[in-house]
Coordinates of C-alpha atoms in Angstrom, one line a residue:
K75 CA -0.3 -1.3 8.5
V76 CA 2.7 -2.9 7.0
S77 CA 5.3 -5.5 8.3
I78 CA 7.3 -8.0 7.7
N79 CA 7.5 -11.3 8.9
Y80 CA 10.2 -13.5 9.9
V81 CA 10.4 -17.2 9.8
G82 CA 12.8 -19.3 10.9
T83 CA 13.6 -23.0 12.3
V84 CA 15.7 -24.7 15.5
G85 CA 16.0 -28.4 15.6
D86 CA 12.0 -29.4 15.7
S87 CA 11.1 -25.8 16.1
T88 CA 9.4 -23.4 13.8
W89 CA 9.8 -19.4 14.5
S90 CA 7.7 -16.1 13.8
R91 CA 8.3 -12.3 14.3
E92 CA 6.3 -9.8 12.6
V93 CA 8.1 -7.0 12.4
A94 CA 6.3 -3.2 11.9
I95 CA 7.5 -0.8 9.1
P96 CA 7.2 2.2 10.2
A97 CA 4.8 5.1 8.3
G98 CA 7.4 7.3 5.6
F99 CA 9.9 4.4 6.0
R100 CA 11.9 3.6 2.2
F101 CA 14.5 0.7 2.2
A102 CA 17.6 1.8 1.2
S103 CA 18.2 -0.5 -1.3
T104 CA 16.0 -0.6 -5.3
S105 CA 16.6 -4.0 -5.6
Q106 CA 13.7 -6.3 -5.3
A107 CA 13.3 -9.7 -4.8
P108 CA 11.1 -11.6 -7.4
L109 CA 7.3 -11.5 -7.0
D110 CA 6.0 -14.6 -4.8
T111 CA 4.1 -16.8 -7.5
V112 CA 1.4 -19.7 -6.8
V113 CA 0.3 -22.2 -9.8
H114 CA -3.1 -23.2 -10.5
E115 CA -5.0 -25.2 -12.8
G116 CA -1.1 -25.3 -15.5
Q117 CA -1.3 -21.1 -14.7
T118 CA 1.0 -18.6 -12.3
Y119 CA 0.0 -16.2 -10.8
Y120 CA 2.5 -12.8 -9.5
I121 CA 1.3 -12.5 -6.4
I122 CA 0.5 -8.5 -4.4
S123 CA 0.4 -8.5 -1.0
N124 CA 2.4 -5.6 -0.4
P125 CA 3.7 -2.0 -1.6
Y126 CA 6.6 -2.6 -2.7
D127 CA 5.3 -5.7 -5.0
F128 CA 4.3 -2.8 -7.5
N129 CA 8.0 -2.3 -7.6
I130 CA 8.3 -5.4 -9.4
I131 CA 4.8 -5.5 -11.7
G132 CA 6.5 -6.0 -15.3
K133 CA 9.9 -6.7 -14.5
N134 CA 13.0 -9.4 -15.7
P135 CA 13.3 -11.4 -11.6
D136 CA 16.4 -11.5 -13.3
N137 CA 17.4 -8.0 -13.9
T138 CA 14.8 -5.5 -12.0
D139 CA 15.3 -2.0 -13.7
E140 CA 14.1 -4.2 -17.4
L141 CA 10.9 -4.3 -18.2
S142 CA 9.4 -8.1 -19.9
D143 CA 7.0 -8.5 -22.4
E144 CA 6.3 -12.0 -20.2
Y145 CA 5.5 -10.3 -17.1
M146 CA 4.2 -6.9 -18.3
S147 CA 1.6 -9.4 -19.3
A148 CA 1.4 -11.6 -16.9
T149 CA -1.6 -11.8 -14.3
Y150 CA -1.0 -10.7 -10.7
W151 CA -3.2 -11.1 -8.0
I152 CA -4.0 -9.3 -5.6
A153 CA -3.9 -11.4 -2.0
N154 CA -4.8 -8.7 0.9
D155 CA -5.8 -5.4 0.9
V156 CA -3.3 -2.7 0.2
V157 CA -2.1 -0.1 2.2
L158 CA 0.3 2.9 0.1
E159 CA -0.7 5.6 2.5
D160 CA 2.6 7.5 4.2
S161 CA 4.8 5.2 3.2
L162 CA 4.6 5.7 -0.7
F163 CA 3.7 7.6 -3.5
V164 CA 4.2 7.6 -7.6
T165 CA 5.5 10.9 -9.4
N166 CA 7.1 11.5 -12.7
G167 CA 10.3 13.7 -11.0
I168 CA 13.1 11.1 -8.7
Y169 CA 11.0 8.5 -6.9
D170 CA 13.0 9.1 -3.2
G171 CA 12.2 4.8 -3.0
G172 CA 8.3 5.8 -4.2
I173 CA 6.1 3.2 -6.6
K174 CA 7.4 3.6 -10.7
P175 CA 4.8 3.8 -12.3
V176 CA 4.1 0.2 -14.6
G177 CA 4.7 0.5 -18.6
T178 CA 5.7 2.6 -20.8
A179 CA 4.7 4.1 -24.5
D180 CA 6.6 0.6 -26.2
M181 CA 6.0 -1.0 -23.4
P182 CA 2.9 -1.8 -21.9
F183 CA 1.1 -3.2 -19.3
T184 CA -1.4 -6.0 -21.2
G185 CA -1.8 -7.9 -18.1
T186 CA -4.4 -8.8 -15.8
I187 CA -4.8 -7.2 -11.9
T188 CA -6.8 -8.5 -10.1
S189 CA -8.3 -9.9 -5.8
M190 CA -7.8 -13.5 -5.4
P191 CA -10.0 -15.7 -6.0
E192 CA -11.9 -18.5 -3.2
G193 CA -9.5 -20.9 -2.0
K194 CA -5.8 -21.9 -0.4
F195 CA -2.9 -21.6 -2.2
T196 CA 0.6 -22.9 -1.7
S197 CA 3.2 -20.4 -3.7
N198 CA 6.9 -21.1 -5.1
L199 CA 8.2 -19.8 -1.8
G200 CA 6.4 -21.6 0.7
T201 CA 4.1 -19.3 2.1
T202 CA -0.1 -20.3 2.0
Y203 CA -2.8 -17.9 1.1
V204 CA -6.1 -18.4 2.0
S205 CA -8.6 -16.1 0.0
D206 CA -12.3 -15.3 0.2
G207 CA -12.5 -14.1 -3.0
S208 CA -13.6 -11.3 -1.7
A209 CA -12.6 -7.1 -4.4
K210 CA -9.8 -6.3 -1.7
T211 CA -8.5 -2.3 -1.6
I212 CA -5.2 -0.8 -2.2
T213 CA -5.4 2.3 -0.3
G214 CA -3.8 5.8 -0.4
I215 CA -2.1 6.6 -3.8
Q216 CA -0.1 9.1 -4.0
L217 CA 0.4 11.5 -6.8
A218 CA 2.9 13.4 -7.1
S219 CA 3.8 15.9 -10.5
K220 CA 7.0 18.3 -10.5
E221 CA 6.0 21.1 -12.9
D222 CA 7.4 21.0 -16.4
S223 CA 8.8 17.3 -16.3
T224 CA 10.4 15.8 -19.5
N225 CA 11.2 12.6 -16.7
F226 CA 7.7 11.6 -17.5
T227 CA 4.5 12.2 -18.9
H228 CA 1.7 10.0 -18.0
I229 CA 1.5 9.4 -14.1
G230 CA -0.2 6.6 -12.1
L231 CA 0.1 3.6 -10.3
F232 CA 0.3 2.4 -14.5
A233 CA 1.5 5.2 -16.8
Y234 CA 0.9 3.1 -20.1
A235 CA -1.9 -0.1 -20.6
K236 CA -2.6 -2.1 -23.5
G237 CA -5.7 -4.6 -23.7
A238 CA -5.2 -4.7 -19.6
T239 CA -7.5 -6.1 -17.6
F240 CA -8.1 -4.4 -13.7
E241 CA -10.9 -5.7 -12.1
N242 CA -12.6 -7.1 -8.4
F243 CA -10.6 -4.5 -6.6
S244 CA -11.0 -0.9 -5.7
L245 CA -9.2 2.0 -4.3
A246 CA -9.9 4.4 -2.0
N247 CA -8.3 7.6 -0.7
V248 CA -6.6 8.4 -3.6
K249 CA -4.6 12.3 -3.4
A250 CA -3.1 14.2 -6.1
T251 CA -1.0 17.5 -6.6
G252 CA 1.3 19.0 -8.4
V253 CA -1.4 18.8 -11.4
S254 CA 0.4 20.3 -14.6
A255 CA -0.9 20.7 -18.2
T256 CA 1.8 18.5 -19.6
V257 CA 1.3 15.5 -17.3
Y258 CA -1.7 13.0 -17.5
M259 CA -2.9 11.7 -14.7
G260 CA -4.9 8.9 -13.5
S261 CA -5.2 7.0 -10.6
L262 CA -4.6 3.7 -11.6
A263 CA -3.9 4.1 -14.7
A264 CA -2.8 7.9 -17.2
L265 CA -3.4 5.9 -20.2
V266 CA -5.2 3.0 -21.2
Q267 CA -5.4 1.6 -24.7
D268 CA -8.1 -0.8 -25.7

């Protein structure tokens, strides 16, 4: 289930409304809000809590079309189980609102992706996250390859990773279609280097 939670205040009262996003829904805009962050023991952690957050990993928050060394080497916490099934896909051609694989040959992902540790954390946006520290699951990654595509040759949630750390989470129900001899494909990462 993917949803948006609207919260507001009227006088002394606070209201909240959760709106479900139907399967297959794609936002018309490709611009994204910056990721929520938590500062814990002097370090900043970027929070992944929904499918759309994967499109922002490694991006400069002032220009989400631009990769940034600072954000490609950051630590990201997965706050909860994330379901991509029937709503997003990863492909090497045109993305149509899907997830673009993270990293390039010139700027691979070098950071850390892990589940949020046990504890109660308040983010810069005022969101309170309570975690039991258990491993989270990313479900329903759909990898699709266009035949003989020259746009992207590495397809996965991460296209290129170098010295990165991926720990304390799992992938479930990964689907791959259109596999081609000209494309490197991996459910988590297409190319991982030490």
